[in-house]
Coordinates of C-alpha atoms and ligand atoms in Angstrom, one line a residue:
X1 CA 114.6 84.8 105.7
X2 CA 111.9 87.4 106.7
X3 CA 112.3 90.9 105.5
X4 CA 112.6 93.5 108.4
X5 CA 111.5 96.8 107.8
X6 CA 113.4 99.9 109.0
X7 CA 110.6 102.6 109.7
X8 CA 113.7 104.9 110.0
X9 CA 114.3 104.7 106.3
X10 CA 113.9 108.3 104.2
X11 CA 110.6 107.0 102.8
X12 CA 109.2 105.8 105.4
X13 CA 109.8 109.7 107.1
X14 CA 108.3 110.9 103.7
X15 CA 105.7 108.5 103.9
X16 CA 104.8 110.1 107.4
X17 CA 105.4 114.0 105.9
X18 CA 108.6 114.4 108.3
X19 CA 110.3 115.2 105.1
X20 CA 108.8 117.3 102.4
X21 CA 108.4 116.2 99.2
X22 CA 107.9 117.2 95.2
X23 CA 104.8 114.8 94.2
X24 CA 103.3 114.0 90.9
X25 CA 100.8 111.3 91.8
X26 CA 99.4 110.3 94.9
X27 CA 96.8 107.3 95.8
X28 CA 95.3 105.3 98.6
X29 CA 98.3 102.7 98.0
X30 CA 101.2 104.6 95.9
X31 CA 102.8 107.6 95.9
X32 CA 105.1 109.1 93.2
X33 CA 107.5 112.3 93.8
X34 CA 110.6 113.8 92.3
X35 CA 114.0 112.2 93.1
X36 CA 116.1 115.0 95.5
X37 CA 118.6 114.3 92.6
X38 CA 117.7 113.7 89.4
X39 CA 119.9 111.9 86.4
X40 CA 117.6 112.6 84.0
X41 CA 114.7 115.5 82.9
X42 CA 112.2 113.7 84.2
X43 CA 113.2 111.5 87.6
X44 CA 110.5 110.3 89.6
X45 CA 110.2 107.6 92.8
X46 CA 107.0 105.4 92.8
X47 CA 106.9 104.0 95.9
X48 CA 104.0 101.6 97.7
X49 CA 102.8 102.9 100.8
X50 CA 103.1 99.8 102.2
X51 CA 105.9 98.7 103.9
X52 CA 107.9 96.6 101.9
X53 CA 111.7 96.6 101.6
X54 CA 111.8 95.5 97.8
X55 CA 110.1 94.3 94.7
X56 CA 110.3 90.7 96.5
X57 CA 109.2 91.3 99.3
X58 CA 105.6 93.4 97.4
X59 CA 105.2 90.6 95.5
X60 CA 105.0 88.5 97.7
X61 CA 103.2 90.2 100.6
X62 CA 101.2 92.9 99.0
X63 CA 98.0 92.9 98.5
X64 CA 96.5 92.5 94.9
X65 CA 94.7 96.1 95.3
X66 CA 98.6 97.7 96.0
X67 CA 99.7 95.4 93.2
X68 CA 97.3 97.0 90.9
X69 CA 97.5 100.4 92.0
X70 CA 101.1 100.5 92.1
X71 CA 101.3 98.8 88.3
X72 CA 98.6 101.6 87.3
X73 CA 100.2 104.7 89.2
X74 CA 103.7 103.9 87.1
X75 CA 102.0 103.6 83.6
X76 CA 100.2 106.5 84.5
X77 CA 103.1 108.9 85.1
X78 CA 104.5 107.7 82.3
X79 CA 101.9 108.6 80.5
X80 CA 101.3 111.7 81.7
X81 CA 105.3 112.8 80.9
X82 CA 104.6 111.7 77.3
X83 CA 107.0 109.2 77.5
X84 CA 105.0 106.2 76.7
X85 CA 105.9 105.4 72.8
X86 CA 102.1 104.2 72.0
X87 CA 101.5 108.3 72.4
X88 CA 104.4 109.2 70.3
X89 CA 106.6 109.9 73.3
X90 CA 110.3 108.8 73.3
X91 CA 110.8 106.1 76.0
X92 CA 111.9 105.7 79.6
X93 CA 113.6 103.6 81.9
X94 CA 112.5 101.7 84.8
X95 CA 114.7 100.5 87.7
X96 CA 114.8 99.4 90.6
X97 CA 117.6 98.4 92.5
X98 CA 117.7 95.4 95.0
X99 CA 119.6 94.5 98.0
X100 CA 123.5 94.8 98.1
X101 CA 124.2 93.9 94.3
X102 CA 121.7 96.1 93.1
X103 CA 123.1 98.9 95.0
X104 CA 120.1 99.8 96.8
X105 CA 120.1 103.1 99.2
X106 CA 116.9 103.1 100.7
X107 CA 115.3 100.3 102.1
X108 CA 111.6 100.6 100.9
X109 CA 110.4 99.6 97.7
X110 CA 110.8 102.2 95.3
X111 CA 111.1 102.5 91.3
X112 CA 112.8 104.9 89.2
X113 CA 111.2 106.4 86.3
X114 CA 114.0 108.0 84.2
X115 CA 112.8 109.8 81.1
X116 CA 113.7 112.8 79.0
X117 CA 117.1 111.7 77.7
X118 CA 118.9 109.6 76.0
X119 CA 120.0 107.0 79.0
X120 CA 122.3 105.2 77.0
X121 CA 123.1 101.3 77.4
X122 CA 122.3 100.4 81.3
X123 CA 125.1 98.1 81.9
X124 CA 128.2 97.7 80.3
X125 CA 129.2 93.6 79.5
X126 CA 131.0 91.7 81.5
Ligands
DGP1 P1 118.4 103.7 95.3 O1 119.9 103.8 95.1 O2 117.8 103.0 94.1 O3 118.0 103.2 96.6 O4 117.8 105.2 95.1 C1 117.5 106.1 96.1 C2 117.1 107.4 95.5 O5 116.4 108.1 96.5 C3 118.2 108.2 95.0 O6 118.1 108.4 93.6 C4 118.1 109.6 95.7 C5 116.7 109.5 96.3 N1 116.6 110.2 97.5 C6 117.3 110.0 98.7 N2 116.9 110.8 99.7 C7 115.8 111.5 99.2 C8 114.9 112.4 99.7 O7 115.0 112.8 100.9 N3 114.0 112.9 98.9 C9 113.9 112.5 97.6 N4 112.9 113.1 96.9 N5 114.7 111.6 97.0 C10 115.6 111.1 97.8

Protein backbone atom coordinates (compact mmCIF):
# COMPACT_ATOMS: atom_id res chain seq x y z
CA UNK A 1 0.00 0.00 0.00
CA UNK A 2 1.13 3.56 -1.07
CA UNK A 3 1.86 5.99 1.70
CA UNK A 4 -0.41 9.17 1.59
CA UNK A 5 0.92 12.22 2.99
CA UNK A 6 -1.09 14.53 5.15
CA UNK A 7 0.29 18.19 4.31
CA UNK A 8 -1.88 19.12 7.42
CA UNK A 9 0.55 17.40 9.68
CA UNK A 10 2.53 19.81 12.38
CA UNK A 11 5.68 19.45 10.37
CA UNK A 12 4.59 19.85 7.31
CA UNK A 13 3.07 23.63 8.85
CA UNK A 14 6.65 23.95 10.32
CA UNK A 15 8.08 22.93 7.21
CA UNK A 16 6.12 25.90 5.60
CA UNK A 17 6.99 28.47 8.76
CA UNK A 18 3.09 28.46 9.87
CA UNK A 19 4.45 27.43 13.13
CA UNK A 20 7.59 28.73 14.69
CA UNK A 21 10.25 26.79 15.56
CA UNK A 22 13.62 26.40 17.84
CA UNK A 23 16.31 25.18 15.17
CA UNK A 24 19.74 23.83 15.57
CA UNK A 25 20.63 22.74 11.94
CA UNK A 26 19.07 23.50 8.84
CA UNK A 27 19.96 22.29 5.07
CA UNK A 28 18.78 22.15 1.56
CA UNK A 29 17.16 18.62 2.49
CA UNK A 30 16.97 18.37 6.56
CA UNK A 31 15.99 20.32 9.15
CA UNK A 32 16.63 19.74 12.95
CA UNK A 33 14.77 21.83 15.81
CA UNK A 34 13.96 21.49 19.50
CA UNK A 35 11.06 19.13 20.49
CA UNK A 36 7.97 21.65 22.04
CA UNK A 37 8.55 19.00 24.92
CA UNK A 38 11.51 17.68 25.74
CA UNK A 39 12.34 14.22 27.88
CA UNK A 40 15.70 14.85 28.05
CA UNK A 41 18.43 17.98 28.19
CA UNK A 42 19.05 17.84 24.85
CA UNK A 43 15.69 16.81 22.56
CA UNK A 44 15.89 17.51 19.11
CA UNK A 45 13.58 16.47 15.82
CA UNK A 46 15.60 15.79 12.50
CA UNK A 47 13.21 15.76 10.06
CA UNK A 48 13.63 15.43 5.97
CA UNK A 49 12.13 18.13 4.12
CA UNK A 50 10.76 15.82 1.94
CA UNK A 51 7.55 14.51 2.30
CA UNK A 52 7.67 11.20 3.68
CA UNK A 53 5.46 9.65 6.38
CA UNK A 54 8.30 7.36 7.88
CA UNK A 55 11.66 5.82 7.77
CA UNK A 56 10.05 3.32 5.13
CA UNK A 57 8.62 5.25 3.25
CA UNK A 58 12.46 7.73 2.94
CA UNK A 59 14.09 4.75 2.28
CA UNK A 60 12.46 3.80 -0.23
CA UNK A 61 11.50 7.02 -2.06
CA UNK A 62 14.12 9.44 -1.11
CA UNK A 63 16.60 10.47 -2.98
CA UNK A 64 20.29 9.40 -2.27
CA UNK A 65 21.26 13.29 -1.78
CA UNK A 66 18.22 13.42 1.23
CA UNK A 67 19.57 10.09 2.26
CA UNK A 68 22.99 11.49 2.80
CA UNK A 69 22.10 14.74 4.04
CA UNK A 70 19.72 13.47 6.45
CA UNK A 71 22.41 10.61 7.81
CA UNK A 72 25.03 13.62 7.99
CA UNK A 73 22.65 16.38 9.59
CA UNK A 74 22.02 13.66 12.61
CA UNK A 75 25.72 12.71 13.23
CA UNK A 76 26.29 16.27 13.06
CA UNK A 77 24.13 17.39 15.88
CA UNK A 78 25.24 14.87 17.65
CA UNK A 79 28.34 15.95 17.41
CA UNK A 80 27.93 19.20 17.97
CA UNK A 81 26.02 18.42 21.64
CA UNK A 82 29.11 16.44 22.55
CA UNK A 83 27.32 13.45 22.77
CA UNK A 84 29.12 11.43 20.28
CA UNK A 85 31.46 8.95 22.57
CA UNK A 86 34.50 9.00 19.92
CA UNK A 87 34.76 12.92 21.33
CA UNK A 88 34.46 11.80 24.88
CA UNK A 89 30.80 12.68 25.10
CA UNK A 90 28.40 10.39 27.00
CA UNK A 91 25.89 8.89 24.44
CA UNK A 92 22.44 9.46 23.11
CA UNK A 93 19.42 7.81 21.83
CA UNK A 94 17.88 7.64 18.59
CA UNK A 95 14.24 6.84 17.89
CA UNK A 96 11.92 6.97 15.83
CA UNK A 97 8.65 5.78 16.09
CA UNK A 98 6.58 4.09 13.28
CA UNK A 99 2.97 3.70 12.45
CA UNK A 100 0.38 2.50 15.18
CA UNK A 101 2.77 0.09 17.23
CA UNK A 102 5.40 2.46 17.30
CA UNK A 103 3.14 5.08 18.65
CA UNK A 104 3.74 7.58 16.17
CA UNK A 105 2.11 11.26 16.59
CA UNK A 106 3.02 13.00 13.65
CA UNK A 107 2.85 11.70 10.34
CA UNK A 108 6.22 12.95 8.73
CA UNK A 109 9.39 11.32 9.13
CA UNK A 110 11.08 12.54 12.10
CA UNK A 111 13.93 11.24 14.50
CA UNK A 112 14.47 11.88 18.03
CA UNK A 113 17.80 12.75 19.34
CA UNK A 114 17.67 12.30 23.16
CA UNK A 115 20.87 13.13 24.98
CA UNK A 116 22.00 14.65 28.19
CA UNK A 117 20.74 11.98 30.60
CA UNK A 118 20.81 8.89 31.68
CA UNK A 119 17.70 7.32 29.44
CA UNK A 120 17.57 4.24 31.14
CA UNK A 121 16.61 0.77 29.43
CA UNK A 122 14.21 1.72 26.34
CA UNK A 123 11.78 -1.06 26.63
CA UNK A 124 10.96 -3.22 29.35
CA UNK A 125 10.74 -7.34 28.37
CA UNK A 126 8.02 -8.89 27.54
P1 LIG B 1 6.21 11.03 17.89
O1 LIG B 1 5.36 10.52 19.02
O2 LIG B 1 7.45 10.19 17.68
O3 LIG B 1 5.43 11.25 16.62
O4 LIG B 1 6.78 12.43 18.39
C1 LIG B 1 6.27 13.67 18.03
C2 LIG B 1 7.05 14.72 18.78
O5 LIG B 1 6.76 15.97 18.21
C3 LIG B 1 6.72 14.81 20.26
O6 LIG B 1 7.90 14.51 21.02
C4 LIG B 1 6.31 16.26 20.49
C5 LIG B 1 6.78 16.95 19.23
N1 LIG B 1 5.94 18.04 18.78
C6 LIG B 1 4.60 18.00 18.55
N2 LIG B 1 4.16 19.19 18.13
C7 LIG B 1 5.25 20.01 18.06
C8 LIG B 1 5.44 21.36 17.68
O7 LIG B 1 4.52 22.09 17.30
N3 LIG B 1 6.71 21.85 17.76
C9 LIG B 1 7.77 21.08 18.17
N4 LIG B 1 8.96 21.64 18.21
N5 LIG B 1 7.63 19.78 18.53
C10 LIG B 1 6.38 19.26 18.48
Amino acid sequence: MAYEYDDQNIFAKILRREIPNDTVMETDYTLAFRDIIPQAPEHILVIPKGFYVNHDHFAADATDAEVLDFTRVIGAITHAIGATPSTGGSGYRLIANTGNDGVQDVQHLHFHILSGRRLGRMLQPV
